Amino acid sequence: MTAFLPVENLRGVDTDEVAAVIAAAFIDLEIAEFLVPHDIAERERCLREQFAYLARAALISGGRVQGIRECGRVIAAAVWTIHPGGEITEPDDYDTVLRSITGPHYERFRALDDTFNRTTPQDPHHHLHLLAASRRRTGFGTRLLTEHLTWADNESGGTSTHFLHASNPTSARLYHRHDFQPADFAEIPGSNGVYVYPMRRHPPADISSHSRGGVHVV
C-alpha cells in the first residue's frame, strides 16, 4: 500500500501539519530532551512551533517542503533549503521568534543552532533541515530523501552537493547508505555529551573518489 503514496511538494498551508509530524517523531531524541528536559508537552510545543517557522522560512527562501499523505493527512515530511554559498545566516526575525517560542529554554536552542551554523559548510549546497515520518520502518523517510537527491542531481546535471546534521549514530548510518559522508561530530555546548553529526553528500560524479568506509560516530 505504501508504494502508492506519492511524494508531494507541500505549501505554506501545510507547514503546521508538517511541523506536528516532525515534532512528534523527534520528541524522544536525546537532543530534544536536552532542549526541553522533563516536560514532554512543553518540549513538543517548542519543537512544533520552531519547525513550523523553519518550514515556512524554507518555502519563502525558495526551498522545498515535501511530504507523503495517507487518507489526506501528512504522515512524513522533509524540509530543504538551497544554500547559495557564503556565510551562514538566519532570517532577520529568527532570533526574536526563537526567544518568543522557547522562553526559558532559549539558551539551549540557541546553543544547538550555533552548533549547526558553525559546522555547516559555506560552499553552495542543498541543506536538509528536517526529515521524519509518523511511523518508523515504513521507508517513507528514504523515499523523501531519494526523491530530492534524484531531483537535485537531475536539475544540476550531477553537480549538486548535499548536507545535513544527523541527530544520532543510528540516523547517521542510514544517511551513510545514501552516500553521505561524516565529518567530525560536534558536542552542543552545555549539553554534557550530546552531539550532532554533520554529513555531506558529494556530487555523484565525485562520490567514487571519497571513502565509503564505516561511519566514525560513537
CSV table of C-alpha atoms in Angstrom, one decimal, residues 3-213:
chain,number,residue,atom,x,y,z
A,3,ALA,CA,4.3,2.2,-2.6
A,4,PHE,CA,1.2,4.0,-4.0
A,5,LEU,CA,1.5,7.1,-1.8
A,6,PRO,CA,3.3,9.8,-3.8
A,7,VAL,CA,5.8,12.3,-2.7
A,8,GLU,CA,4.2,15.8,-2.9
A,9,ASN,CA,5.6,19.3,-2.9
A,10,LEU,CA,3.8,21.0,0.0
A,11,ARG,CA,2.7,24.6,0.5
A,12,GLY,CA,2.6,27.1,3.3
A,13,VAL,CA,-0.8,26.0,4.3
A,14,ASP,CA,0.7,22.6,5.1
A,15,THR,CA,3.5,23.8,7.4
A,16,ASP,CA,1.7,23.4,10.7
A,17,GLU,CA,0.8,19.8,9.9
A,18,VAL,CA,4.4,19.1,8.7
A,19,ALA,CA,5.7,20.6,12.0
A,20,ALA,CA,3.4,18.4,14.1
A,21,VAL,CA,4.5,15.2,12.4
A,22,ILE,CA,8.2,16.0,12.7
A,23,ALA,CA,7.9,17.2,16.3
A,24,ALA,CA,6.1,14.0,17.4
A,25,ALA,CA,8.8,11.9,15.7
A,26,PHE,CA,11.6,13.9,17.4
A,27,ILE,CA,10.1,14.2,20.9
A,28,ASP,CA,12.2,11.3,22.4
A,29,LEU,CA,15.5,12.1,20.8
A,30,GLU,CA,18.4,12.9,23.1
A,31,ILE,CA,18.8,16.3,21.5
A,32,ALA,CA,15.1,17.1,22.1
A,33,GLU,CA,15.4,16.0,25.8
A,34,PHE,CA,18.4,18.3,26.2
A,35,LEU,CA,16.5,21.2,24.7
A,36,VAL,CA,13.5,20.9,27.0
A,37,PRO,CA,14.1,18.5,29.8
A,38,HIS,CA,11.3,16.8,31.9
A,39,ASP,CA,8.2,18.5,30.4
A,40,ILE,CA,7.2,16.5,27.3
A,41,ALA,CA,4.2,18.7,26.5
A,42,GLU,CA,6.3,21.8,26.5
A,43,ARG,CA,9.0,20.1,24.5
A,44,GLU,CA,6.5,19.1,21.8
A,45,ARG,CA,5.1,22.6,21.7
A,46,CYS,CA,8.5,24.3,21.3
A,47,LEU,CA,9.6,21.9,18.6
A,48,ARG,CA,6.3,22.1,16.7
A,49,GLU,CA,6.3,25.9,16.7
A,50,GLN,CA,10.0,26.2,15.8
A,51,PHE,CA,9.6,23.6,13.0
A,52,ALA,CA,6.6,25.4,11.6
A,53,TYR,CA,8.6,28.6,11.4
A,54,LEU,CA,11.5,26.8,9.7
A,55,ALA,CA,9.2,25.1,7.1
A,56,ARG,CA,7.6,28.5,6.2
A,57,ALA,CA,11.0,30.1,6.0
A,58,ALA,CA,12.3,27.4,3.7
A,59,LEU,CA,9.4,28.0,1.3
A,60,ILE,CA,9.9,31.7,1.4
A,61,SER,CA,13.6,31.3,0.6
A,62,GLY,CA,12.9,29.1,-2.4
A,63,GLY,CA,13.5,25.8,-0.7
A,64,ARG,CA,11.3,22.7,-0.8
A,65,VAL,CA,8.9,21.2,1.8
A,66,GLN,CA,7.9,17.7,0.7
A,67,GLY,CA,5.6,15.2,2.2
A,68,ILE,CA,3.7,12.0,1.9
A,69,ARG,CA,0.0,11.8,2.7
A,70,GLU,CA,-2.2,9.0,3.8
A,71,CYS,CA,-6.0,9.5,3.8
A,72,GLY,CA,-5.4,13.2,3.3
A,73,ARG,CA,-3.0,13.6,6.3
A,74,VAL,CA,0.7,14.3,6.1
A,75,ILE,CA,2.5,11.3,7.6
A,76,ALA,CA,6.1,12.1,6.5
A,77,ALA,CA,7.8,15.3,5.6
A,78,ALA,CA,11.2,16.8,4.7
A,79,VAL,CA,12.4,20.4,4.8
A,80,TRP,CA,15.1,21.5,2.4
A,81,THR,CA,16.8,24.8,1.6
A,82,ILE,CA,19.3,25.6,-1.1
A,83,HIS,CA,22.3,27.4,0.4
A,84,PRO,CA,23.9,29.7,-2.3
A,85,GLY,CA,27.3,29.8,-0.6
A,86,GLY,CA,29.0,32.2,1.8
A,87,GLU,CA,28.5,33.0,5.4
A,88,ILE,CA,25.6,31.0,7.1
A,89,THR,CA,22.9,33.5,8.0
A,90,GLU,CA,19.5,33.2,9.6
A,91,PRO,CA,16.2,35.1,8.7
A,92,ASP,CA,16.2,38.6,10.2
A,93,ASP,CA,13.5,37.8,12.7
A,94,TYR,CA,14.6,34.3,13.6
A,95,ASP,CA,16.3,35.0,17.0
A,96,THR,CA,13.3,37.1,18.1
A,97,VAL,CA,10.9,34.4,17.1
A,98,LEU,CA,13.0,31.7,18.7
A,99,ARG,CA,13.1,33.6,22.0
A,100,SER,CA,9.3,34.0,21.9
A,101,ILE,CA,8.8,30.3,21.2
A,102,THR,CA,11.2,28.8,23.6
A,103,GLY,CA,11.2,31.3,26.6
A,104,PRO,CA,13.3,29.8,29.4
A,105,HIS,CA,14.7,27.1,27.1
A,106,TYR,CA,16.1,29.7,24.6
A,107,GLU,CA,19.8,29.3,25.6
A,108,ARG,CA,19.7,25.5,24.8
A,109,PHE,CA,18.0,26.1,21.5
A,110,ARG,CA,20.5,28.9,20.7
A,111,ALA,CA,23.4,26.6,21.6
A,112,LEU,CA,22.1,23.9,19.2
A,113,ASP,CA,21.6,26.4,16.3
A,114,ASP,CA,25.0,27.9,16.9
A,115,THR,CA,26.5,24.4,16.6
A,116,PHE,CA,24.6,23.8,13.4
A,117,ASN,CA,25.8,27.1,12.0
A,118,ARG,CA,29.5,26.6,12.8
A,119,THR,CA,29.6,23.1,11.4
A,120,THR,CA,27.7,23.9,8.1
A,121,PRO,CA,29.9,24.3,5.0
A,122,GLN,CA,29.9,27.7,3.3
A,123,ASP,CA,30.0,26.4,-0.2
A,124,PRO,CA,26.8,26.1,-2.2
A,125,HIS,CA,24.7,23.0,-1.2
A,126,HIS,CA,21.2,21.6,-0.7
A,127,HIS,CA,20.6,21.6,3.1
A,128,LEU,CA,18.3,19.1,4.7
A,129,HIS,CA,17.0,20.7,7.9
A,130,LEU,CA,14.2,18.2,8.9
A,131,LEU,CA,13.1,14.8,7.9
A,132,ALA,CA,10.7,12.4,9.8
A,133,ALA,CA,7.8,10.1,9.4
A,134,SER,CA,5.0,9.4,11.8
A,135,ARG,CA,5.7,5.7,11.7
A,136,ARG,CA,9.1,4.1,11.7
A,137,ARG,CA,10.4,1.4,9.4
A,138,THR,CA,7.9,2.3,6.6
A,139,GLY,CA,10.5,3.6,4.1
A,140,PHE,CA,8.8,6.9,3.9
A,141,GLY,CA,11.9,8.9,5.0
A,142,THR,CA,14.0,7.1,2.5
A,143,ARG,CA,11.6,7.9,-0.3
A,144,LEU,CA,11.5,11.5,0.6
A,145,LEU,CA,15.3,11.6,0.7
A,146,THR,CA,15.9,9.8,-2.6
A,147,GLU,CA,13.3,11.8,-4.4
A,148,HIS,CA,15.0,15.1,-3.5
A,149,LEU,CA,18.5,13.7,-4.2
A,150,THR,CA,17.4,12.4,-7.6
A,151,TRP,CA,15.6,15.7,-8.5
A,152,ALA,CA,18.6,17.8,-7.4
A,153,ASP,CA,21.1,15.6,-9.4
A,154,ASN,CA,18.9,15.8,-12.5
A,155,GLU,CA,18.5,19.6,-12.1
A,156,SER,CA,22.2,20.2,-11.7
A,157,GLY,CA,23.5,17.7,-14.2
A,158,GLY,CA,25.0,15.6,-11.4
A,159,THR,CA,26.9,18.5,-9.7
A,160,SER,CA,24.7,19.1,-6.6
A,161,THR,CA,26.2,18.8,-3.1
A,162,HIS,CA,24.0,18.0,-0.1
A,163,PHE,CA,24.5,18.5,3.6
A,164,LEU,CA,22.7,17.6,6.8
A,165,HIS,CA,23.2,17.1,10.6
A,166,ALA,CA,22.2,13.6,11.7
A,167,SER,CA,20.7,13.6,15.2
A,168,ASN,CA,22.3,10.3,16.4
A,169,PRO,CA,24.6,7.5,15.2
A,170,THR,CA,21.6,5.4,14.0
A,171,SER,CA,20.4,8.1,11.6
A,172,ALA,CA,24.0,8.8,10.6
A,173,ARG,CA,24.3,5.2,9.4
A,174,LEU,CA,21.1,5.5,7.4
A,175,TYR,CA,22.3,8.6,5.6
A,176,HIS,CA,25.6,6.9,5.0
A,177,ARG,CA,23.8,4.3,3.0
A,178,HIS,CA,22.8,7.2,0.7
A,179,ASP,CA,26.4,8.3,0.2
A,180,PHE,CA,26.5,11.0,2.9
A,181,GLN,CA,30.0,11.0,4.4
A,182,PRO,CA,30.5,12.0,8.0
A,183,ALA,CA,32.6,14.9,9.3
A,184,ASP,CA,33.8,15.2,12.9
A,185,PHE,CA,30.8,15.1,15.2
A,186,ALA,CA,30.3,18.2,17.4
A,187,GLU,CA,29.2,18.5,21.0
A,188,ILE,CA,26.4,21.0,21.8
A,189,PRO,CA,27.9,23.5,24.4
A,190,GLY,CA,26.4,22.9,27.8
A,191,SER,CA,24.8,19.6,26.9
A,192,ASN,CA,27.2,17.3,28.8
A,193,GLY,CA,27.8,14.9,25.9
A,194,VAL,CA,25.0,15.5,23.4
A,195,TYR,CA,26.3,15.6,19.8
A,196,VAL,CA,25.3,16.4,16.3
A,197,TYR,CA,26.7,14.6,13.3
A,198,PRO,CA,27.5,16.7,10.2
A,199,MET,CA,27.3,14.7,7.0
A,200,ARG,CA,27.9,15.7,3.4
A,201,ARG,CA,27.0,14.1,0.1
A,202,HIS,CA,29.4,15.0,-2.7
A,203,PRO,CA,28.2,15.3,-6.3
A,204,PRO,CA,27.5,11.9,-7.8
A,205,ALA,CA,30.5,12.2,-10.2
A,206,ASP,CA,32.7,12.6,-7.2
A,207,ILE,CA,31.3,10.0,-4.9
A,208,SER,CA,33.6,7.2,-6.1
A,209,SER,CA,36.6,9.3,-5.1
A,210,HIS,CA,35.5,9.5,-1.5
A,211,SER,CA,35.8,6.8,1.1
A,212,ARG,CA,32.8,4.6,1.8
A,213,GLY,CA,34.2,3.2,5.0
